[in-house]
Amino acid sequence: ALPIYAFPKYAKVRDLSSMDAEKLRTFFAKIENKNAQAESLKNEIQSRIEDMIKRNRKREQFLTRLYKLIDNYNSGNEDVDQLIDGLINLARQLDEEESRATTLGLSENELAIFDLLRKENLNSDEILEVKSASKEILDRLKARLVPGWRDFDPLRSGVKTTIEGRSEEH
């Protein structure tokens, strides 16, 4: 398999969220240097995922999936067209993930707490209860999340106690 090459700046894909998956496929079908385009697309997706992980660690699964796509390509199990299709599908899933907070009626911070508290196979009443707990925990945490809170044990302990205290109530 050929390595993925650095892509020239003048043809960089800037905003994946506004692009239609089929238009991306058509765009990539017409280009000559698909390896370079795939590298650009990979870099954009990786940057987007890293930003999403900063807001919610439960999104690390997307980075793992990106690395698996690249590994499959680099090992020769997939060609560049399959890689591009995989990257486009991953970009579409990132769009869905970024709109999930709005769909659930939560802020990004509430969604991060919701994801930490949520268990699999919850019914609708249980989901509502976890959403409510997420909002309440965030309200309680706001006073504790001062700059540098991670650097001091007493502040870290206070945050942990706040989270654990509320989640044990439900």
PDB file of C-alpha atoms in Angstrom:
ATOM      1  CA  ALA A   1       0.000   0.000   0.000  1.00  0.00           C
ATOM      2  CA  LEU A   2       1.118   3.502  -0.732  1.00  0.00           C
ATOM      3  CA  PRO A   3       1.640   5.841   2.202  1.00  0.00           C
ATOM      4  CA  ILE A   4      -0.675   8.793   2.559  1.00  0.00           C
ATOM      5  CA  TYR A   5       1.080  11.979   1.448  1.00  0.00           C
ATOM      6  CA  ALA A   6       0.790  15.527   2.754  1.00  0.00           C
ATOM      7  CA  PHE A   7      -1.830  17.448   0.859  1.00  0.00           C
ATOM      8  CA  PRO A   8      -1.141  20.871  -0.672  1.00  0.00           C
ATOM      9  CA  LYS A   9      -2.750  23.764   1.209  1.00  0.00           C
ATOM     10  CA  TYR A  10      -4.560  25.217  -1.786  1.00  0.00           C
ATOM     11  CA  ALA A  11      -6.997  22.289  -2.063  1.00  0.00           C
ATOM     12  CA  LYS A  12      -7.699  21.679   1.623  1.00  0.00           C
ATOM     13  CA  VAL A  13     -11.206  20.686   2.620  1.00  0.00           C
ATOM     14  CA  ARG A  14     -12.222  23.299   5.182  1.00  0.00           C
ATOM     15  CA  ASP A  15     -15.624  22.434   6.633  1.00  0.00           C
ATOM     16  CA  LEU A  16     -16.861  18.865   6.468  1.00  0.00           C
ATOM     17  CA  SER A  17     -20.068  19.567   8.343  1.00  0.00           C
ATOM     18  CA  SER A  18     -21.490  21.643   5.500  1.00  0.00           C
ATOM     19  CA  MET A  19     -20.640  19.130   2.771  1.00  0.00           C
ATOM     20  CA  ASP A  20     -22.964  16.466   1.451  1.00  0.00           C
ATOM     21  CA  ALA A  21     -21.458  12.952   1.502  1.00  0.00           C
ATOM     22  CA  GLU A  22     -22.457  12.271  -2.110  1.00  0.00           C
ATOM     23  CA  LYS A  23     -20.914  15.545  -3.273  1.00  0.00           C
ATOM     24  CA  LEU A  24     -17.699  14.560  -1.469  1.00  0.00           C
ATOM     25  CA  ARG A  25     -17.699  11.179  -3.232  1.00  0.00           C
ATOM     26  CA  THR A  26     -18.216  12.880  -6.600  1.00  0.00           C
ATOM     27  CA  PHE A  27     -15.436  15.344  -5.804  1.00  0.00           C
ATOM     28  CA  PHE A  28     -12.993  12.569  -4.870  1.00  0.00           C
ATOM     29  CA  ALA A  29     -13.923  10.462  -7.912  1.00  0.00           C
ATOM     30  CA  LYS A  30     -12.758  13.246 -10.253  1.00  0.00           C
ATOM     31  CA  ILE A  31      -9.355  13.946  -8.700  1.00  0.00           C
ATOM     32  CA  GLU A  32      -6.069  12.441  -9.774  1.00  0.00           C
ATOM     33  CA  ASN A  33      -4.084  12.311  -6.526  1.00  0.00           C
ATOM     34  CA  LYS A  34      -6.513  10.544  -4.221  1.00  0.00           C
ATOM     35  CA  ASN A  35      -3.810   9.735  -1.679  1.00  0.00           C
ATOM     36  CA  ALA A  36      -3.155  13.411  -1.101  1.00  0.00           C
ATOM     37  CA  GLN A  37      -6.865  14.167  -0.863  1.00  0.00           C
ATOM     38  CA  ALA A  38      -7.351  11.275   1.573  1.00  0.00           C
ATOM     39  CA  GLU A  39      -4.551  12.663   3.740  1.00  0.00           C
ATOM     40  CA  SER A  40      -6.200  16.077   3.806  1.00  0.00           C
ATOM     41  CA  LEU A  41      -9.581  14.598   4.666  1.00  0.00           C
ATOM     42  CA  LYS A  42      -8.006  12.434   7.393  1.00  0.00           C
ATOM     43  CA  ASN A  43      -6.296  15.469   8.932  1.00  0.00           C
ATOM     44  CA  GLU A  44      -9.514  17.492   8.943  1.00  0.00           C
ATOM     45  CA  ILE A  45     -11.448  14.647  10.548  1.00  0.00           C
ATOM     46  CA  GLN A  46      -8.720  13.996  13.108  1.00  0.00           C
ATOM     47  CA  SER A  47      -8.652  17.663  14.107  1.00  0.00           C
ATOM     48  CA  ARG A  48     -12.430  17.700  14.414  1.00  0.00           C
ATOM     49  CA  ILE A  49     -12.442  14.543  16.551  1.00  0.00           C
ATOM     50  CA  GLU A  50      -9.718  15.913  18.834  1.00  0.00           C
ATOM     51  CA  ASP A  51     -11.805  19.054  19.385  1.00  0.00           C
ATOM     52  CA  MET A  52     -14.868  16.918  20.132  1.00  0.00           C
ATOM     53  CA  ILE A  53     -12.913  14.800  22.634  1.00  0.00           C
ATOM     54  CA  LYS A  54     -11.884  17.941  24.522  1.00  0.00           C
ATOM     55  CA  ARG A  55     -15.570  18.559  25.196  1.00  0.00           C
ATOM     56  CA  ASN A  56     -16.545  14.915  25.863  1.00  0.00           C
ATOM     57  CA  ARG A  57     -14.089  12.074  26.485  1.00  0.00           C
ATOM     58  CA  LYS A  58     -16.688   9.461  25.554  1.00  0.00           C
ATOM     59  CA  ARG A  59     -16.065  10.477  21.945  1.00  0.00           C
ATOM     60  CA  GLU A  60     -12.647   8.787  21.886  1.00  0.00           C
ATOM     61  CA  GLN A  61     -14.296   5.920  20.017  1.00  0.00           C
ATOM     62  CA  PHE A  62     -14.292   8.104  16.893  1.00  0.00           C
ATOM     63  CA  LEU A  63     -10.517   8.524  17.040  1.00  0.00           C
ATOM     64  CA  THR A  64     -10.134   4.756  17.420  1.00  0.00           C
ATOM     65  CA  ARG A  65     -12.318   4.264  14.344  1.00  0.00           C
ATOM     66  CA  LEU A  66     -10.245   6.775  12.378  1.00  0.00           C
ATOM     67  CA  TYR A  67      -7.026   4.957  13.300  1.00  0.00           C
ATOM     68  CA  LYS A  68      -8.590   1.646  12.252  1.00  0.00           C
ATOM     69  CA  LEU A  69      -9.472   3.089   8.835  1.00  0.00           C
ATOM     70  CA  ILE A  70      -5.889   4.285   8.371  1.00  0.00           C
ATOM     71  CA  ASP A  71      -4.452   0.968   9.575  1.00  0.00           C
ATOM     72  CA  ASN A  72      -6.648  -0.965   7.135  1.00  0.00           C
ATOM     73  CA  TYR A  73      -5.444   1.238   4.300  1.00  0.00           C
ATOM     74  CA  ASN A  74      -1.775   1.115   5.313  1.00  0.00           C
ATOM     75  CA  SER A  75      -1.863  -2.678   5.674  1.00  0.00           C
ATOM     76  CA  GLY A  76      -3.233  -3.051   2.138  1.00  0.00           C
ATOM     77  CA  ASN A  77      -6.627  -4.400   3.236  1.00  0.00           C
ATOM     78  CA  GLU A  78      -8.374  -1.434   1.592  1.00  0.00           C
ATOM     79  CA  ASP A  79      -7.604   0.775  -1.366  1.00  0.00           C
ATOM     80  CA  VAL A  80      -7.695   4.570  -1.381  1.00  0.00           C
ATOM     81  CA  ASP A  81     -11.317   4.659  -2.611  1.00  0.00           C
ATOM     82  CA  GLN A  82     -12.419   2.486   0.315  1.00  0.00           C
ATOM     83  CA  LEU A  83     -10.448   4.707   2.679  1.00  0.00           C
ATOM     84  CA  ILE A  84     -12.132   7.821   1.312  1.00  0.00           C
ATOM     85  CA  ASP A  85     -15.570   6.194   1.636  1.00  0.00           C
ATOM     86  CA  GLY A  86     -14.762   5.242   5.233  1.00  0.00           C
ATOM     87  CA  LEU A  87     -13.595   8.779   5.994  1.00  0.00           C
ATOM     88  CA  ILE A  88     -16.738  10.275   4.471  1.00  0.00           C
ATOM     89  CA  ASN A  89     -18.944   7.921   6.509  1.00  0.00           C
ATOM     90  CA  LEU A  90     -17.010   8.820   9.658  1.00  0.00           C
ATOM     91  CA  ALA A  91     -17.461  12.535   8.893  1.00  0.00           C
ATOM     92  CA  ARG A  92     -21.222  11.961   8.583  1.00  0.00           C
ATOM     93  CA  GLN A  93     -21.261  10.184  11.961  1.00  0.00           C
ATOM     94  CA  LEU A  94     -19.375  13.114  13.490  1.00  0.00           C
ATOM     95  CA  ASP A  95     -22.124  15.426  12.232  1.00  0.00           C
ATOM     96  CA  GLU A  96     -24.716  13.235  13.972  1.00  0.00           C
ATOM     97  CA  GLU A  97     -22.666  13.170  17.171  1.00  0.00           C
ATOM     98  CA  GLU A  98     -22.272  16.942  17.206  1.00  0.00           C
ATOM     99  CA  SER A  99     -26.041  17.400  16.952  1.00  0.00           C
ATOM    100  CA  ARG A 100     -26.796  14.802  19.659  1.00  0.00           C
ATOM    101  CA  ALA A 101     -26.739  17.343  22.506  1.00  0.00           C
ATOM    102  CA  THR A 102     -29.371  19.450  20.754  1.00  0.00           C
ATOM    103  CA  THR A 103     -31.437  16.370  19.951  1.00  0.00           C
ATOM    104  CA  LEU A 104     -31.405  15.360  23.628  1.00  0.00           C
ATOM    105  CA  GLY A 105     -32.107  18.919  24.787  1.00  0.00           C
ATOM    106  CA  LEU A 106     -28.778  19.218  26.606  1.00  0.00           C
ATOM    107  CA  SER A 107     -25.831  21.585  26.475  1.00  0.00           C
ATOM    108  CA  GLU A 108     -22.429  20.149  25.457  1.00  0.00           C
ATOM    109  CA  ASN A 109     -21.361  20.091  29.121  1.00  0.00           C
ATOM    110  CA  GLU A 110     -24.574  18.386  30.201  1.00  0.00           C
ATOM    111  CA  LEU A 111     -24.115  15.838  27.419  1.00  0.00           C
ATOM    112  CA  ALA A 112     -20.601  15.019  28.672  1.00  0.00           C
ATOM    113  CA  ILE A 113     -21.996  14.301  32.143  1.00  0.00           C
ATOM    114  CA  PHE A 114     -24.963  12.437  30.645  1.00  0.00           C
ATOM    115  CA  ASP A 115     -22.569  10.169  28.747  1.00  0.00           C
ATOM    116  CA  LEU A 116     -20.604   9.466  31.925  1.00  0.00           C
ATOM    117  CA  LEU A 117     -23.748   8.544  33.867  1.00  0.00           C
ATOM    118  CA  ARG A 118     -25.665   6.700  31.157  1.00  0.00           C
ATOM    119  CA  LYS A 119     -25.851   2.940  31.054  1.00  0.00           C
ATOM    120  CA  GLU A 120     -26.891   0.817  28.095  1.00  0.00           C
ATOM    121  CA  ASN A 121     -30.512  -0.136  27.400  1.00  0.00           C
ATOM    122  CA  LEU A 122     -32.270   2.564  29.389  1.00  0.00           C
ATOM    123  CA  ASN A 123     -35.971   3.114  28.907  1.00  0.00           C
ATOM    124  CA  SER A 124     -37.326   6.595  28.186  1.00  0.00           C
ATOM    125  CA  ASP A 125     -38.092   7.347  31.858  1.00  0.00           C
ATOM    126  CA  GLU A 126     -34.564   6.359  32.877  1.00  0.00           C
ATOM    127  CA  ILE A 127     -33.093   8.533  30.118  1.00  0.00           C
ATOM    128  CA  LEU A 128     -35.117  11.502  31.402  1.00  0.00           C
ATOM    129  CA  GLU A 129     -33.847  10.833  34.922  1.00  0.00           C
ATOM    130  CA  VAL A 130     -30.207  10.715  33.739  1.00  0.00           C
ATOM    131  CA  LYS A 131     -30.717  13.932  31.742  1.00  0.00           C
ATOM    132  CA  SER A 132     -32.129  15.628  34.826  1.00  0.00           C
ATOM    133  CA  ALA A 133     -29.244  14.367  36.966  1.00  0.00           C
ATOM    134  CA  SER A 134     -26.761  15.625  34.363  1.00  0.00           C
ATOM    135  CA  LYS A 135     -28.221  19.121  34.469  1.00  0.00           C
ATOM    136  CA  GLU A 136     -28.284  19.133  38.269  1.00  0.00           C
ATOM    137  CA  ILE A 137     -24.697  17.897  38.560  1.00  0.00           C
ATOM    138  CA  LEU A 138     -23.491  20.552  36.124  1.00  0.00           C
ATOM    139  CA  ASP A 139     -25.237  23.246  38.167  1.00  0.00           C
ATOM    140  CA  ARG A 140     -23.528  21.972  41.326  1.00  0.00           C
ATOM    141  CA  LEU A 141     -20.165  21.701  39.574  1.00  0.00           C
ATOM    142  CA  LYS A 142     -20.096  25.230  38.183  1.00  0.00           C
ATOM    143  CA  ALA A 143     -18.971  26.648  41.522  1.00  0.00           C
ATOM    144  CA  ARG A 144     -16.247  24.005  41.872  1.00  0.00           C
ATOM    145  CA  LEU A 145     -14.779  24.203  38.371  1.00  0.00           C
ATOM    146  CA  VAL A 146     -12.426  27.094  39.010  1.00  0.00           C
ATOM    147  CA  PRO A 147      -9.233  27.575  36.974  1.00  0.00           C
ATOM    148  CA  GLY A 148      -6.659  24.988  38.025  1.00  0.00           C
ATOM    149  CA  TRP A 149      -9.153  22.707  39.791  1.00  0.00           C
ATOM    150  CA  ARG A 150      -7.390  19.644  38.362  1.00  0.00           C
ATOM    151  CA  ASP A 151      -4.074  20.707  39.917  1.00  0.00           C
ATOM    152  CA  PHE A 152      -5.169  20.604  43.570  1.00  0.00           C
ATOM    153  CA  ASP A 153      -6.317  17.478  45.383  1.00  0.00           C
ATOM    154  CA  PRO A 154      -8.962  19.207  47.524  1.00  0.00           C
ATOM    155  CA  LEU A 155     -10.561  20.798  44.455  1.00  0.00           C
ATOM    156  CA  ARG A 156     -10.422  17.533  42.480  1.00  0.00           C
ATOM    157  CA  SER A 157     -11.947  15.680  45.437  1.00  0.00           C
ATOM    158  CA  GLY A 158     -14.760  18.224  45.658  1.00  0.00           C
ATOM    159  CA  VAL A 159     -15.616  17.734  41.999  1.00  0.00           C
ATOM    160  CA  LYS A 160     -15.550  13.946  42.369  1.00  0.00           C
ATOM    161  CA  THR A 161     -17.713  14.070  45.507  1.00  0.00           C
ATOM    162  CA  THR A 162     -20.237  16.295  43.749  1.00  0.00           C
ATOM    163  CA  ILE A 163     -20.521  13.887  40.822  1.00  0.00           C
ATOM    164  CA  GLU A 164     -20.626  10.737  42.925  1.00  0.00           C
ATOM    165  CA  GLY A 165     -23.061  12.185  45.458  1.00  0.00           C
ATOM    166  CA  ARG A 166     -25.663  13.088  42.839  1.00  0.00           C
ATOM    167  CA  SER A 167     -25.289   9.952  40.726  1.00  0.00           C
ATOM    168  CA  GLU A 168     -25.754   7.690  43.788  1.00  0.00           C
ATOM    169  CA  GLU A 169     -29.078   9.345  44.534  1.00  0.00           C
ATOM    170  CA  HIS A 170     -30.501   7.939  41.274  1.00  0.00           C
TER     171      HIS A 170
END
